[in-house]
Short mmCIF file of C-alpha atoms in Angstrom, two decimals:
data_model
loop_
_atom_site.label_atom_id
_atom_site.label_comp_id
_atom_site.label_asym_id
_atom_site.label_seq_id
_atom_site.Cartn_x
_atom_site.Cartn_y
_atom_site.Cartn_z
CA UNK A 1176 -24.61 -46.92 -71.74
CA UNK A 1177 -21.13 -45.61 -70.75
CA UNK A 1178 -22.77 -42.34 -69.78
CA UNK A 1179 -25.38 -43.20 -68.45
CA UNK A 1180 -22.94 -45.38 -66.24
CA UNK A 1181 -21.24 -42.31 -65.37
CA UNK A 1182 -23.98 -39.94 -64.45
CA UNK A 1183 -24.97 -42.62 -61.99
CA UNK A 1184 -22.62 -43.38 -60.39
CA UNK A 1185 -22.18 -38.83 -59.63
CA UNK A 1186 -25.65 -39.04 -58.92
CA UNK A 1187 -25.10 -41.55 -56.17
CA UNK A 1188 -21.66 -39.71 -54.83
CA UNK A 1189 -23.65 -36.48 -54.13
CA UNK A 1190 -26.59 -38.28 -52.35
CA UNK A 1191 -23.59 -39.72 -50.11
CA UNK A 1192 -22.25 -36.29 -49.70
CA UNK A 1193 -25.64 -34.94 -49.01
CA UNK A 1194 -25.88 -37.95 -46.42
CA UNK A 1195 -22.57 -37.10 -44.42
CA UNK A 1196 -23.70 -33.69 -44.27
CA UNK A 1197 -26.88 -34.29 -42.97
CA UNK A 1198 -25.01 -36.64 -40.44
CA UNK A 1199 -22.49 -34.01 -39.66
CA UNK A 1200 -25.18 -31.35 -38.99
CA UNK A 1201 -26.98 -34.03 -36.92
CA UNK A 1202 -24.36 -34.51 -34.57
CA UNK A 1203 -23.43 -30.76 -34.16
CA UNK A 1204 -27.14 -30.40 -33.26
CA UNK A 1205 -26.46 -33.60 -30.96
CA UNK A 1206 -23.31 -31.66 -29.55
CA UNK A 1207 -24.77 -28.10 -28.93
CA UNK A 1208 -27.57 -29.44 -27.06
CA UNK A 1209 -25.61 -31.70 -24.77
CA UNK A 1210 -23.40 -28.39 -24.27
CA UNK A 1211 -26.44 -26.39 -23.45
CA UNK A 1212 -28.28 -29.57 -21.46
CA UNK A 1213 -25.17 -29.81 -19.32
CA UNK A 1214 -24.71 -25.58 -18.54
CA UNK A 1215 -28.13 -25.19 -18.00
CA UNK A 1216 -27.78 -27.23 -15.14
CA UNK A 1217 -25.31 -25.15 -13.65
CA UNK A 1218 -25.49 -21.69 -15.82
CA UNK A 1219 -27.22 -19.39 -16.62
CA UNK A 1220 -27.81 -18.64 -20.36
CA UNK A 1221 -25.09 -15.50 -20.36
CA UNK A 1222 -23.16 -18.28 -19.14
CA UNK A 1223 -23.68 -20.90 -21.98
CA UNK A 1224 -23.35 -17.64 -24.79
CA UNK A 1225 -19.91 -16.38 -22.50
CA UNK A 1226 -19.01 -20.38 -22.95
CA UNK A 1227 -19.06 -20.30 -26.90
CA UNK A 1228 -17.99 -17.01 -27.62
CA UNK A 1229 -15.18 -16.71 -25.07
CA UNK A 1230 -17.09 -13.79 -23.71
CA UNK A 1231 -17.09 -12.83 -20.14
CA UNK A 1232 -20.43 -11.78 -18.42
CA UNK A 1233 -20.14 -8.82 -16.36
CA UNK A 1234 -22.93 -9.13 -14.13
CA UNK A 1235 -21.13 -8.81 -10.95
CA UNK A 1236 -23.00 -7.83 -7.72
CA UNK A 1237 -22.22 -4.44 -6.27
CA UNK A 1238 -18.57 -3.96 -4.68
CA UNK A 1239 -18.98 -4.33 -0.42
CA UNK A 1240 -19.30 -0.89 0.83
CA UNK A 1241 -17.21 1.06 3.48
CA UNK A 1242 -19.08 3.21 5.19
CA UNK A 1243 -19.53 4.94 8.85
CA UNK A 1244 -16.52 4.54 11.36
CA UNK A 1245 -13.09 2.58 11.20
CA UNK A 1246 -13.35 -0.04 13.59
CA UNK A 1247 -11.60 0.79 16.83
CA UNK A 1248 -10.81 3.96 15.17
CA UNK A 1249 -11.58 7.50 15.30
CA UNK A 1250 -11.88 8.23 11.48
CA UNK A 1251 -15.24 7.07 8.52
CA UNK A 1252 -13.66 5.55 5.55
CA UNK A 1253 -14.64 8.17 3.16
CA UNK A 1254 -12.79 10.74 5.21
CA UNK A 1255 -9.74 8.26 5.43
CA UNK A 1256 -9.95 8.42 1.40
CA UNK A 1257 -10.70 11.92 0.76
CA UNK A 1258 -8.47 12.79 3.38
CA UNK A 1259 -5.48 10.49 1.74
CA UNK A 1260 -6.36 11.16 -2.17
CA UNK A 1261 -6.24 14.97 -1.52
CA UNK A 1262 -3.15 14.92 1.42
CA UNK A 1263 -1.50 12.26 2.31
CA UNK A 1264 -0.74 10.22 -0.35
CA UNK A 1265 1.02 13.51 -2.22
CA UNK A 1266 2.99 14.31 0.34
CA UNK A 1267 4.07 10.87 1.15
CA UNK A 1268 5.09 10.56 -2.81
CA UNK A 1269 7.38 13.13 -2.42
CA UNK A 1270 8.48 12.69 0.78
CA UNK A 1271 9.60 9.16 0.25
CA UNK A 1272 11.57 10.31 -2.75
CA UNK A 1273 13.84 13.05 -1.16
CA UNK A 1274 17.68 11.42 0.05
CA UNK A 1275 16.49 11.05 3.47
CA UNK A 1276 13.85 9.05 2.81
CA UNK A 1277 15.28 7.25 0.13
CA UNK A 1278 17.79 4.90 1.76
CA UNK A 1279 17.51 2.25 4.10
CA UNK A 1280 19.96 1.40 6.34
CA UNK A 1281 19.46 -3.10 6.42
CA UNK A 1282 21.08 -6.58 7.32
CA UNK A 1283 19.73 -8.70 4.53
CA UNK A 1284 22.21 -11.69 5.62
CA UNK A 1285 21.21 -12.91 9.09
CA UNK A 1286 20.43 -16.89 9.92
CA UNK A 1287 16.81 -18.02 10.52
CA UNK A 1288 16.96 -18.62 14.35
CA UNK A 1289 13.87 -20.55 13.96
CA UNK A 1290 14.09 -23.38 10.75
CA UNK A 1291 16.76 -23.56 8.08
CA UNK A 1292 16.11 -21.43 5.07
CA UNK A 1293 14.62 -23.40 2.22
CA UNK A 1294 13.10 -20.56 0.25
CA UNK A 1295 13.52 -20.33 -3.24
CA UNK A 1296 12.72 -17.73 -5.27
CA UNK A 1297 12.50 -18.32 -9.16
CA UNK A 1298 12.92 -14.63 -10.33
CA UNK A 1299 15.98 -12.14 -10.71
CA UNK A 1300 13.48 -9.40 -8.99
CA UNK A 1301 14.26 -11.07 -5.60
CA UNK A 1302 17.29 -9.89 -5.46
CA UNK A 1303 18.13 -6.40 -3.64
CA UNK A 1304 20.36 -4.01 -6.07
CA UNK A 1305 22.45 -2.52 -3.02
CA UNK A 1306 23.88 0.83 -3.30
CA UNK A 1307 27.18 1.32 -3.71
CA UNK A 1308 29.00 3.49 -1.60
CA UNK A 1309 29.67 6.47 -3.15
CA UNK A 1310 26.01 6.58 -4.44
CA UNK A 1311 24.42 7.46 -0.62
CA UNK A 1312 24.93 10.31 1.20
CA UNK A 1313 28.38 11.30 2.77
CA UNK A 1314 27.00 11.47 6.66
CA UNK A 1315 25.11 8.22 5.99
CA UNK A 1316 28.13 6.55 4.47
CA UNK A 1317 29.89 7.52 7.86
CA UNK A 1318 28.02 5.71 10.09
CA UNK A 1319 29.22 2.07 8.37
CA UNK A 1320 32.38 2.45 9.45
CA UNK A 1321 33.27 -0.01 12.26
CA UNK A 1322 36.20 -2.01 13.25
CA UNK A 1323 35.84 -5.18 12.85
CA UNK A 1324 37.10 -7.17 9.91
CA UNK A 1325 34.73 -8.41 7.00
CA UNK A 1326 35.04 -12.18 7.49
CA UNK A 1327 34.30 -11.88 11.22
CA UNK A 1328 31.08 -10.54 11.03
CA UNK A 1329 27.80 -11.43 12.41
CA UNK A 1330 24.25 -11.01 12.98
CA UNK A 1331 23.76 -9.37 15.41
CA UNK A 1332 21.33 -11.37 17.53
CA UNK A 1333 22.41 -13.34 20.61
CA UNK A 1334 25.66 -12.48 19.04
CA UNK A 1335 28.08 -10.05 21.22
CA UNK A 1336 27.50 -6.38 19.69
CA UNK A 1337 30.21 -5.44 17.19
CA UNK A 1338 32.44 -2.69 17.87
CA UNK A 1339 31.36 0.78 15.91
CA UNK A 1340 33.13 3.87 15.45
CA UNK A 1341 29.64 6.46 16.43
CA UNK A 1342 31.90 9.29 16.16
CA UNK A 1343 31.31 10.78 12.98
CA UNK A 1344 27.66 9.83 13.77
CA UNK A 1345 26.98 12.15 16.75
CA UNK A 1346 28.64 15.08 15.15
CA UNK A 1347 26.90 14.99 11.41
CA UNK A 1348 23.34 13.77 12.85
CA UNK A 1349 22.23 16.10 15.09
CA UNK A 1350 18.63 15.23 16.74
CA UNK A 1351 19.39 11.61 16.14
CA UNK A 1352 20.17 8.77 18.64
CA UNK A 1353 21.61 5.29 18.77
CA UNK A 1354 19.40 2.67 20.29
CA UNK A 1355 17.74 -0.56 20.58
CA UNK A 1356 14.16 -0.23 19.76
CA UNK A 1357 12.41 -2.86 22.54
CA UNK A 1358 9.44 -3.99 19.66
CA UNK A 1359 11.72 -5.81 17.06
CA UNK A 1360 14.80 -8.45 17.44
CA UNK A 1361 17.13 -6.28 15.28
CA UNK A 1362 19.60 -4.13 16.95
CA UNK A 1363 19.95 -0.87 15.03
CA UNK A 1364 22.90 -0.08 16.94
CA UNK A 1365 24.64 -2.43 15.01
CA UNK A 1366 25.97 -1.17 11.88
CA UNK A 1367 28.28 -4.40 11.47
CA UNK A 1368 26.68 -6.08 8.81
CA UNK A 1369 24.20 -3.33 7.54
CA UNK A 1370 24.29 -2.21 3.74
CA UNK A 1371 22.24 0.97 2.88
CA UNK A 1372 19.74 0.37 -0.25
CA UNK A 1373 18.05 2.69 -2.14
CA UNK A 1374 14.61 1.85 -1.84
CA UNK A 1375 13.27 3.69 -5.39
CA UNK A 1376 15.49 1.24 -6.81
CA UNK A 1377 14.01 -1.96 -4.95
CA UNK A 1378 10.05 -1.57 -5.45
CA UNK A 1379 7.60 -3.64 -3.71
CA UNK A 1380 5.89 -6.09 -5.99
CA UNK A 1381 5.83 -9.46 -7.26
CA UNK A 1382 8.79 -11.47 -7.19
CA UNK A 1383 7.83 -15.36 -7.40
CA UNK A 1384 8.37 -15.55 -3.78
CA UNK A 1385 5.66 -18.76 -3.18
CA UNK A 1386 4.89 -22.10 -2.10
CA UNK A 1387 5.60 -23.96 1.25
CA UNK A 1388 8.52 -21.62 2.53
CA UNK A 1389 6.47 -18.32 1.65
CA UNK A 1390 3.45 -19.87 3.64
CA UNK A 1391 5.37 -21.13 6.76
CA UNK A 1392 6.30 -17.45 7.38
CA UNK A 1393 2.28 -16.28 7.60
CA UNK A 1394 1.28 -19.36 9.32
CA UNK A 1395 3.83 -18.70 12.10
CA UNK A 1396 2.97 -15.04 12.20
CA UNK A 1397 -0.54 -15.96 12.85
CA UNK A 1398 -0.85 -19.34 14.70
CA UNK A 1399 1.89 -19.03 17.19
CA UNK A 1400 2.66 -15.01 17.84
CA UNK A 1401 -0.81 -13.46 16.60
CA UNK A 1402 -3.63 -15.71 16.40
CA UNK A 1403 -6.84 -13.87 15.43
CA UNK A 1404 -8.95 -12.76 18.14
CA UNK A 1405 -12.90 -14.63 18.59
CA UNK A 1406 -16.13 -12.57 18.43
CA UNK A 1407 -16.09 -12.36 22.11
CA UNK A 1408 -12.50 -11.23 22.62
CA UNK A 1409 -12.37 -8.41 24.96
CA UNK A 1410 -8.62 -8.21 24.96
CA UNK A 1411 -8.49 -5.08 22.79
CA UNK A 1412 -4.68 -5.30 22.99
CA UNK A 1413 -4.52 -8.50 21.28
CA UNK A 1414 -7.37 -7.40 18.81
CA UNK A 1415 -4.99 -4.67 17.90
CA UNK A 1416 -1.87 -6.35 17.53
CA UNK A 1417 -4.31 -8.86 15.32
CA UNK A 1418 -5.40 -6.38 12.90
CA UNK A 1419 -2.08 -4.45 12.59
CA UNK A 1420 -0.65 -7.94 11.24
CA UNK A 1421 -3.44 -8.64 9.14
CA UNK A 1422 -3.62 -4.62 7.80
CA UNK A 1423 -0.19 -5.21 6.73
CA UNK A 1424 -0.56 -8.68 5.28
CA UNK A 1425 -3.25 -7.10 2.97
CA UNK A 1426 -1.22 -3.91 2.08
CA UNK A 1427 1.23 -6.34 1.09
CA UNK A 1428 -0.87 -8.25 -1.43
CA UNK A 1429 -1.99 -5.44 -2.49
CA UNK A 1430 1.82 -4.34 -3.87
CA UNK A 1431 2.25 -7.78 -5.30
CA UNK A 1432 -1.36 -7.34 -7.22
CA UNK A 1433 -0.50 -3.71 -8.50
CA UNK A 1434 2.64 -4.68 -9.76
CA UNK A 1435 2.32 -8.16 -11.12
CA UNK A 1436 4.65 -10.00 -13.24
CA UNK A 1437 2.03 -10.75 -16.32
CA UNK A 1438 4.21 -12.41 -18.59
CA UNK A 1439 7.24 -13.27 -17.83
CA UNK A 1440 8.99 -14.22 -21.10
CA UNK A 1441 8.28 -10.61 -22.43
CA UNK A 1442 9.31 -9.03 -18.80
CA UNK A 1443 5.68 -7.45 -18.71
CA UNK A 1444 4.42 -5.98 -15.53
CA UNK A 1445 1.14 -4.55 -14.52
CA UNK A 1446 -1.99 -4.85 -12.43
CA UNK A 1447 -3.58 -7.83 -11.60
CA UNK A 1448 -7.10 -7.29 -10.27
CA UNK A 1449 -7.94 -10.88 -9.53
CA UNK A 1450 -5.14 -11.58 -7.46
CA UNK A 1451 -6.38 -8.55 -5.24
CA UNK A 1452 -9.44 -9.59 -5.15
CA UNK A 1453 -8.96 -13.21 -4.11
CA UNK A 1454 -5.99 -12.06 -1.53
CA UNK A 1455 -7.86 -8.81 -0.11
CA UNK A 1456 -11.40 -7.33 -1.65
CA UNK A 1457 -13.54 -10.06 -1.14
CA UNK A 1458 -12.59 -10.23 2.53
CA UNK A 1459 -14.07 -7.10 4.21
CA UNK A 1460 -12.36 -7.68 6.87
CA UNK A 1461 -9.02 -7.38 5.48
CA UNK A 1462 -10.03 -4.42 3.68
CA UNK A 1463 -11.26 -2.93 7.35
CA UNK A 1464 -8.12 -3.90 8.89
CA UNK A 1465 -5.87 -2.23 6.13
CA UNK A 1466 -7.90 0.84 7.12
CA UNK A 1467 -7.01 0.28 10.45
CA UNK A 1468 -2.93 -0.01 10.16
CA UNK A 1469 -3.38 3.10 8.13
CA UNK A 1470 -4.83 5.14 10.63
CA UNK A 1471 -2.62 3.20 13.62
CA UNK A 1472 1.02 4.10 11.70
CA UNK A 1473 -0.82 7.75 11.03
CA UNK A 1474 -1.60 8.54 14.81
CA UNK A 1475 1.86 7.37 15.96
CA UNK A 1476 3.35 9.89 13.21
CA UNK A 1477 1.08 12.64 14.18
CA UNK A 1478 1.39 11.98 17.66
CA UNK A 1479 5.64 12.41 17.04
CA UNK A 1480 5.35 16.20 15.44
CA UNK A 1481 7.22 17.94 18.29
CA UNK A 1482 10.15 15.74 17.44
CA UNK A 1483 9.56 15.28 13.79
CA UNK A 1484 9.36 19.10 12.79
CA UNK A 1485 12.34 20.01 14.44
CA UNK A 1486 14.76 16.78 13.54
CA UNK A 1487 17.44 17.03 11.53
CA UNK A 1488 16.86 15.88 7.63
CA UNK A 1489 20.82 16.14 7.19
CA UNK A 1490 22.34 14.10 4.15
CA UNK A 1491 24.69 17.15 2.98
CA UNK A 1492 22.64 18.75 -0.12
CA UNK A 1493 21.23 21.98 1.82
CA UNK A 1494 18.32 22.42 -0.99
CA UNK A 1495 16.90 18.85 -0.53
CA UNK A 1496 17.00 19.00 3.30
CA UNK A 1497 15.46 22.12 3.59
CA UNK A 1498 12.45 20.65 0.94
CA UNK A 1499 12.29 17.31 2.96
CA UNK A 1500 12.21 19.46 6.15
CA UNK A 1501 9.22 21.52 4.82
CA UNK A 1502 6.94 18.52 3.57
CA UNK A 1503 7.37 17.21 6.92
CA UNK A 1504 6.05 20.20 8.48
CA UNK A 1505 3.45 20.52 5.72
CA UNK A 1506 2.02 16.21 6.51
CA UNK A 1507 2.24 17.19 9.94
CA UNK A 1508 0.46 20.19 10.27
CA UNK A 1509 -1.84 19.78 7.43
CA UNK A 1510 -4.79 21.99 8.47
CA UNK A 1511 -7.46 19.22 6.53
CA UNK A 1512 -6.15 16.62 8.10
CA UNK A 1513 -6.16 18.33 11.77
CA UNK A 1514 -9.92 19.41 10.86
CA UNK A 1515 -11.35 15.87 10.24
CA UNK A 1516 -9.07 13.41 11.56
CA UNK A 1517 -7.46 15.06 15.00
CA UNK A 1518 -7.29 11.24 16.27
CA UNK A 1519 -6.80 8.69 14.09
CA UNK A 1520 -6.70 5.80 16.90
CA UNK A 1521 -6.67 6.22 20.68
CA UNK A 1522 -4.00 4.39 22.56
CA UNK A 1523 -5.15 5.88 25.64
CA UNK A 1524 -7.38 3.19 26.10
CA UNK A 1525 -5.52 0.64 26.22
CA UNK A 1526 -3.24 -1.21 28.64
CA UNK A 1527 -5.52 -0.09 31.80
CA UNK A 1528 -5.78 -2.28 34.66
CA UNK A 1529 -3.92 -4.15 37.01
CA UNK A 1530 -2.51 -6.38 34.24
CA UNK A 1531 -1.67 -3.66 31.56
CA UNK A 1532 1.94 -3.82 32.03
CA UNK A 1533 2.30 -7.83 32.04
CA UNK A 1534 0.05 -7.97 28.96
CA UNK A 1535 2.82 -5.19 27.31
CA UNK A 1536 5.71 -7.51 28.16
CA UNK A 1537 3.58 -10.60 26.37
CA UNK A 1538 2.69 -8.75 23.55
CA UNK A 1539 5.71 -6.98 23.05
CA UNK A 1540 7.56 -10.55 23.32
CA UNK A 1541 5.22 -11.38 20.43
CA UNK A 1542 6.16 -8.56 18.31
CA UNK A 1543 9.58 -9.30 18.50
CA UNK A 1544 9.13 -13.03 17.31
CA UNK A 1545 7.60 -11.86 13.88
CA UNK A 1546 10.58 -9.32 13.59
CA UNK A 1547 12.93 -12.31 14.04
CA UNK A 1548 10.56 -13.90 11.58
CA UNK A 1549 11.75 -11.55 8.90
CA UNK A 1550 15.31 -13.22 8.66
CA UNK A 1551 13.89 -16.32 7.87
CA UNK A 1552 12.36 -14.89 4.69
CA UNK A 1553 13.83 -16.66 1.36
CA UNK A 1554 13.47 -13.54 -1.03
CA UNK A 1555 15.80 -10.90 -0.26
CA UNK A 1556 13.74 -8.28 -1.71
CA UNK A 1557 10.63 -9.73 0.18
CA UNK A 1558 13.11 -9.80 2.96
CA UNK A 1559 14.15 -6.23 2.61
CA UNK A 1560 10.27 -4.92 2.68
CA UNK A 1561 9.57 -7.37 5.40
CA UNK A 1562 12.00 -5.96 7.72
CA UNK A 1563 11.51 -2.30 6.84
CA UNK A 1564 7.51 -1.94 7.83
CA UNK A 1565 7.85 -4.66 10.62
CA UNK A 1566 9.90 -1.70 11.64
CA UNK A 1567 8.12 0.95 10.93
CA UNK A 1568 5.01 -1.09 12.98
CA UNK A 1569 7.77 -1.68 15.42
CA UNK A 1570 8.22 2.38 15.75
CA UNK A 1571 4.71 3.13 15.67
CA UNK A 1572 4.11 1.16 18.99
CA UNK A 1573 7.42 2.64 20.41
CA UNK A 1574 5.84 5.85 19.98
CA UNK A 1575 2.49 5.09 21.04
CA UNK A 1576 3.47 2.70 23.74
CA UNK A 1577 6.21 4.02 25.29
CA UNK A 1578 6.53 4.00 28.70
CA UNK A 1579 9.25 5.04 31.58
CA UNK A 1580 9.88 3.32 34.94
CA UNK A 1581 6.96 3.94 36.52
CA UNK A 1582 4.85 2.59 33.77
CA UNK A 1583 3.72 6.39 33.07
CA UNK A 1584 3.93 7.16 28.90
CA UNK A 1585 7.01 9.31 28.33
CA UNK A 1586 6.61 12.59 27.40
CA UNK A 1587 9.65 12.70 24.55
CA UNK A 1588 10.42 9.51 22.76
CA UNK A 1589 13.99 9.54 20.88
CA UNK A 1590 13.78 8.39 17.85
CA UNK A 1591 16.92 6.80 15.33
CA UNK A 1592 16.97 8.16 11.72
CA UNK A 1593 16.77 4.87 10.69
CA UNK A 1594 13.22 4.14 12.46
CA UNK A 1595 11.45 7.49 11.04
CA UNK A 1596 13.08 5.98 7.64
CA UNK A 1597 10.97 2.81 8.22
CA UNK A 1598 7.70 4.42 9.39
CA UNK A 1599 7.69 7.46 7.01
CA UNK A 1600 8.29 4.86 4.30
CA UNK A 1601 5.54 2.66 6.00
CA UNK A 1602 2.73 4.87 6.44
CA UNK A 1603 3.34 5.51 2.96
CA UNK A 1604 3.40 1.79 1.27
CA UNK A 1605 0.09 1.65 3.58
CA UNK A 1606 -1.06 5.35 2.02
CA UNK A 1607 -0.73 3.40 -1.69
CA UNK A 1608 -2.93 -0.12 -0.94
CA UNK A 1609 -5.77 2.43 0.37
CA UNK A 1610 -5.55 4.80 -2.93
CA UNK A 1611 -5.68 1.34 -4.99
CA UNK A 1612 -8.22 -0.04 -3.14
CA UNK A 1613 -10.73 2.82 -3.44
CA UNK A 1614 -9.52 3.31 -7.16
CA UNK A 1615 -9.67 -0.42 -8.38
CA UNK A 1616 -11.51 -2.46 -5.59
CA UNK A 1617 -14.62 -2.05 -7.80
CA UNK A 1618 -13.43 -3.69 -10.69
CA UNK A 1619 -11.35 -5.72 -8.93
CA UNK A 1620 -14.38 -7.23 -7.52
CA UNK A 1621 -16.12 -7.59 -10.71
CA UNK A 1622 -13.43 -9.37 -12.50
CA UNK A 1623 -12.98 -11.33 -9.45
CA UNK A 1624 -16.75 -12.61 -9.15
CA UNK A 1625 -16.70 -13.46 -12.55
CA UNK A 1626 -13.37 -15.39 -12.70
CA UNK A 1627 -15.15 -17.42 -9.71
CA UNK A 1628 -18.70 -17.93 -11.77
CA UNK A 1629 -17.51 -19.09 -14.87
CA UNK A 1630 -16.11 -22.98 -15.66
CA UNK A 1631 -12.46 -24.08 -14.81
CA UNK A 1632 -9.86 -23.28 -17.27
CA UNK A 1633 -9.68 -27.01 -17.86
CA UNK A 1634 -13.53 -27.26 -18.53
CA UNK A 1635 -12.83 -24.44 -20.73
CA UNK A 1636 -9.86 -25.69 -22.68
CA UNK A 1637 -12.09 -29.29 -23.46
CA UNK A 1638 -15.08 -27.42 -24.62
CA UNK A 1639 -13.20 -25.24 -27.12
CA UNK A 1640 -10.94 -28.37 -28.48
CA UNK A 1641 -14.31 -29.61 -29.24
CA UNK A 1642 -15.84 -26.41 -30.68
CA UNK A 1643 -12.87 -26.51 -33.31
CA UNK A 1644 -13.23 -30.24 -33.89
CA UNK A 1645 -16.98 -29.16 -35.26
CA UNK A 1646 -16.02 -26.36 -37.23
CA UNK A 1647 -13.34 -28.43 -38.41
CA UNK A 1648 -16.30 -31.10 -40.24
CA UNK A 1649 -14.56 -33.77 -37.76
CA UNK A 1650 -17.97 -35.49 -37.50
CA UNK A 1651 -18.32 -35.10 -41.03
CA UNK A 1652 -15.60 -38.54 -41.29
CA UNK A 1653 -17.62 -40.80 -39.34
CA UNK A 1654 -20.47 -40.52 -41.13
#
């Protein structure tokens, strides 16, 4: 009876087990098809597979293609990349990385004359590693000398102009001038609270520069010195000052996205595709007007050969002057890029009229508040790039825009060292966000469309806690 007792009550215990499995399997049928009820009204069935398997679906529509001519330019986008793959951007490499080129001659400490600096910036690679002095050159180590003690210093602007021993400068820089350049708010005359930095030590790229303080700069840029021209604008001049912000806005983002802090606990760097994608690819018109800048900063350096291939690349090693000297010569007169790109951009068409030289003055006013905008950066190393290519723009329109009394162009600008610094170093940070572009902007866009068409992360992080609750039996207790 005992036994019989016995194999009863196992009999009954497995029919209860068969029960809750039953039940379980019930409800992870229930589950599933709620999941798949629920996507299908929103996805696509790649979607609802990509859902349970973690899986991306790359299905992304075809990148936006550049064809025909740069607007307001002289130059088709594939020329401007064939041109720059097989040219430029070697040249530039090398050029950038020769002693002349190298260091940049920068006040990284001057006041925000517009709002007090808030900025914070979470990440060591803000900060600017400054050269120290015996590391630059001997005649560029000269020119810091000045007379005026330490604590007494400065900035410079509406700030009387500190005293500076040019001496030493005159004699070891031959070709080379001192003066004010009439785009930007800095006076490079003033070597009173400059530092020199090695710029192959202070790369361009992501720093944790962001939020309210990071936005403010942009937002003044735009809404009060550059606001973007309408569809009927026939103000080319403001059109152009426009898209030389913007082209430089996206060649930034670009630099941030190429070299992108990816995890910061394990110091790991590297691309990020999405963030150039939401910052730059899918806006054509950012892409068009980083095209634009390109060819703008490359006119003004073409149009400057007769000074540039005869200046003096002096930093006291013979050998590397010599070599910088000769891949000047060699970007200059490059007989491909003379072939099919004479004219980048024509400046001769603008400022005509009656009110050409008023519009200058108002635009050139404008310029001048984003330069001042650079001090008012809260990264230093964000501060140190800011300044430099708001220079080299700065330069570019000196060159292209110069004018003498009689508001004819001048025949021979003068240009500083530390201006053909900034646009040499400019053209080629610009040179770089086109190469990535046409390398990457294809995936870029495909990982970008698809980060866009699947769920939000928090969508995704509920449907996999309850993915691992079923294969977990969870069900399988309520039963």
């Amino acid at each position: 009876m005992v036994q019989r007792a016995e194999v009863g009550v196992r009999e009954e215990e497995e029919a209860d087990r068969a029960r809750g499995k039953w039940s379980s399997r019930a409800a992870l049928v229930a589950l599933i098809s709620v999941l798949i009820a629920v996507a299908a009204t929103s996805r696509s069935p790649a979607s609802i597979v990509s859902l349970l398997t973690n899986r991306s679906c790359h299905c992304a529509q075809e990148l936006q293609k550049y064809t025909g001519v740069v607007e307001d330019c002289c130059c088709e986008y594939e020329t401007v990349n064939s041109l720059n793959g097989e040219v430029l951007h070697p040249l530039l490499q090398k050029l950038v990385r020769t002693p002349f080129f190298r260091y940049f001659k920068v006040k990284l400490w001057c006041d925000c004359p517009f709002w007090p600096d808030d900025g914070m910036c979470r990440l060591r690679d803000c900060s600017v590693c400054e050269c120290p002095e015996n590391e630059f050159p001997e005649p560029f180590r000269n020119s810091l000398e000045h007379n005026l003690p330490s604590d007494n210093l400065q900035c410079q602007e509406g700030k009387p102009q500190a005293i500076v021993d040019r001496t030493l400068d005159s004699i070891t820089f031959r070709g080379w001038i001192e003066a004010d350049n009439p785009w930007t708010s800095d006076d490079e005359t003033d070597n009173s609270e400059m530092t020199y930095v090695n710029l192959l030590l202070n790369p361009e790229r992501y720093t944790g520069y962001t939020g309210p303080s990071a936005r403010r700069i942009w937002d003044a840029i735009y809404t009060e010195n550059c606001p973007k021209y309408t569809s009927g604008e026939v103000c080319q001049e403001k059109k152009v000052l426009y898209k030389l912000i913007s082209g430089l806005h996206s060649s930034i983002s670009i630099h941030i996205a190429a070299d992108y802090l990816l995890d910061e606990a394990a110091n790991t760097w590297g691309e990020n595709l999405e963030v150039m994608y939401d910052r730059v690819v899918q806006y054509p018109d950012r892409v068009g007007n980083l095209y634009f800048t390109f060819l703008f900063i490359l006119r003004a350096v073409t149009k400057a050969t007769n000074y540039l291939e005869v200046a003096k690349y002096d930093t006291g090693n013979h050998a590397e002057d010599a070599s910088t000297l000769l891949l000047m010569k060699q970007l200059l007169n490059n007989p491909k890029l003379q072939a099919a790109c004479p004219l980048p951009f024509d400046e001769a068409k603008l400022w005509k009229g009656e009110s050409g030289p008023q519009l200058k003055q108002t635009i050139q006013r404008q310029f001048k508040n984003i330069s001042a905008l650079m001090d008012c950066v809260g990264c230093e190393k964000c501060r140190l790039w800011g300044k430099l290519q708001v220079l080299g723009l700065g330069t570019a329109l000196k060159i292209l825009f110069s004018v003498d009394s009689q508001n004819q162009p001048e025949t021979s600008v003068q240009l500083q060292r530390n201006e053909v610094i900034a646009l040499v170093n400019l053209l080629n940070r610009l040179s770089e966000s086109v190469q990535f572009v046409h390398e990457r902007g294809l995936l870029s866009e495909k990982l970008g469309k698809v980060q866009h068409s699947v769920p939000a992360a928090n969508d995704i992080t509920k449907w996999r806690g309850l993915w691992k609750l079923i294969q977990g039996g969870w069900f399988a207790r309520f039963s």
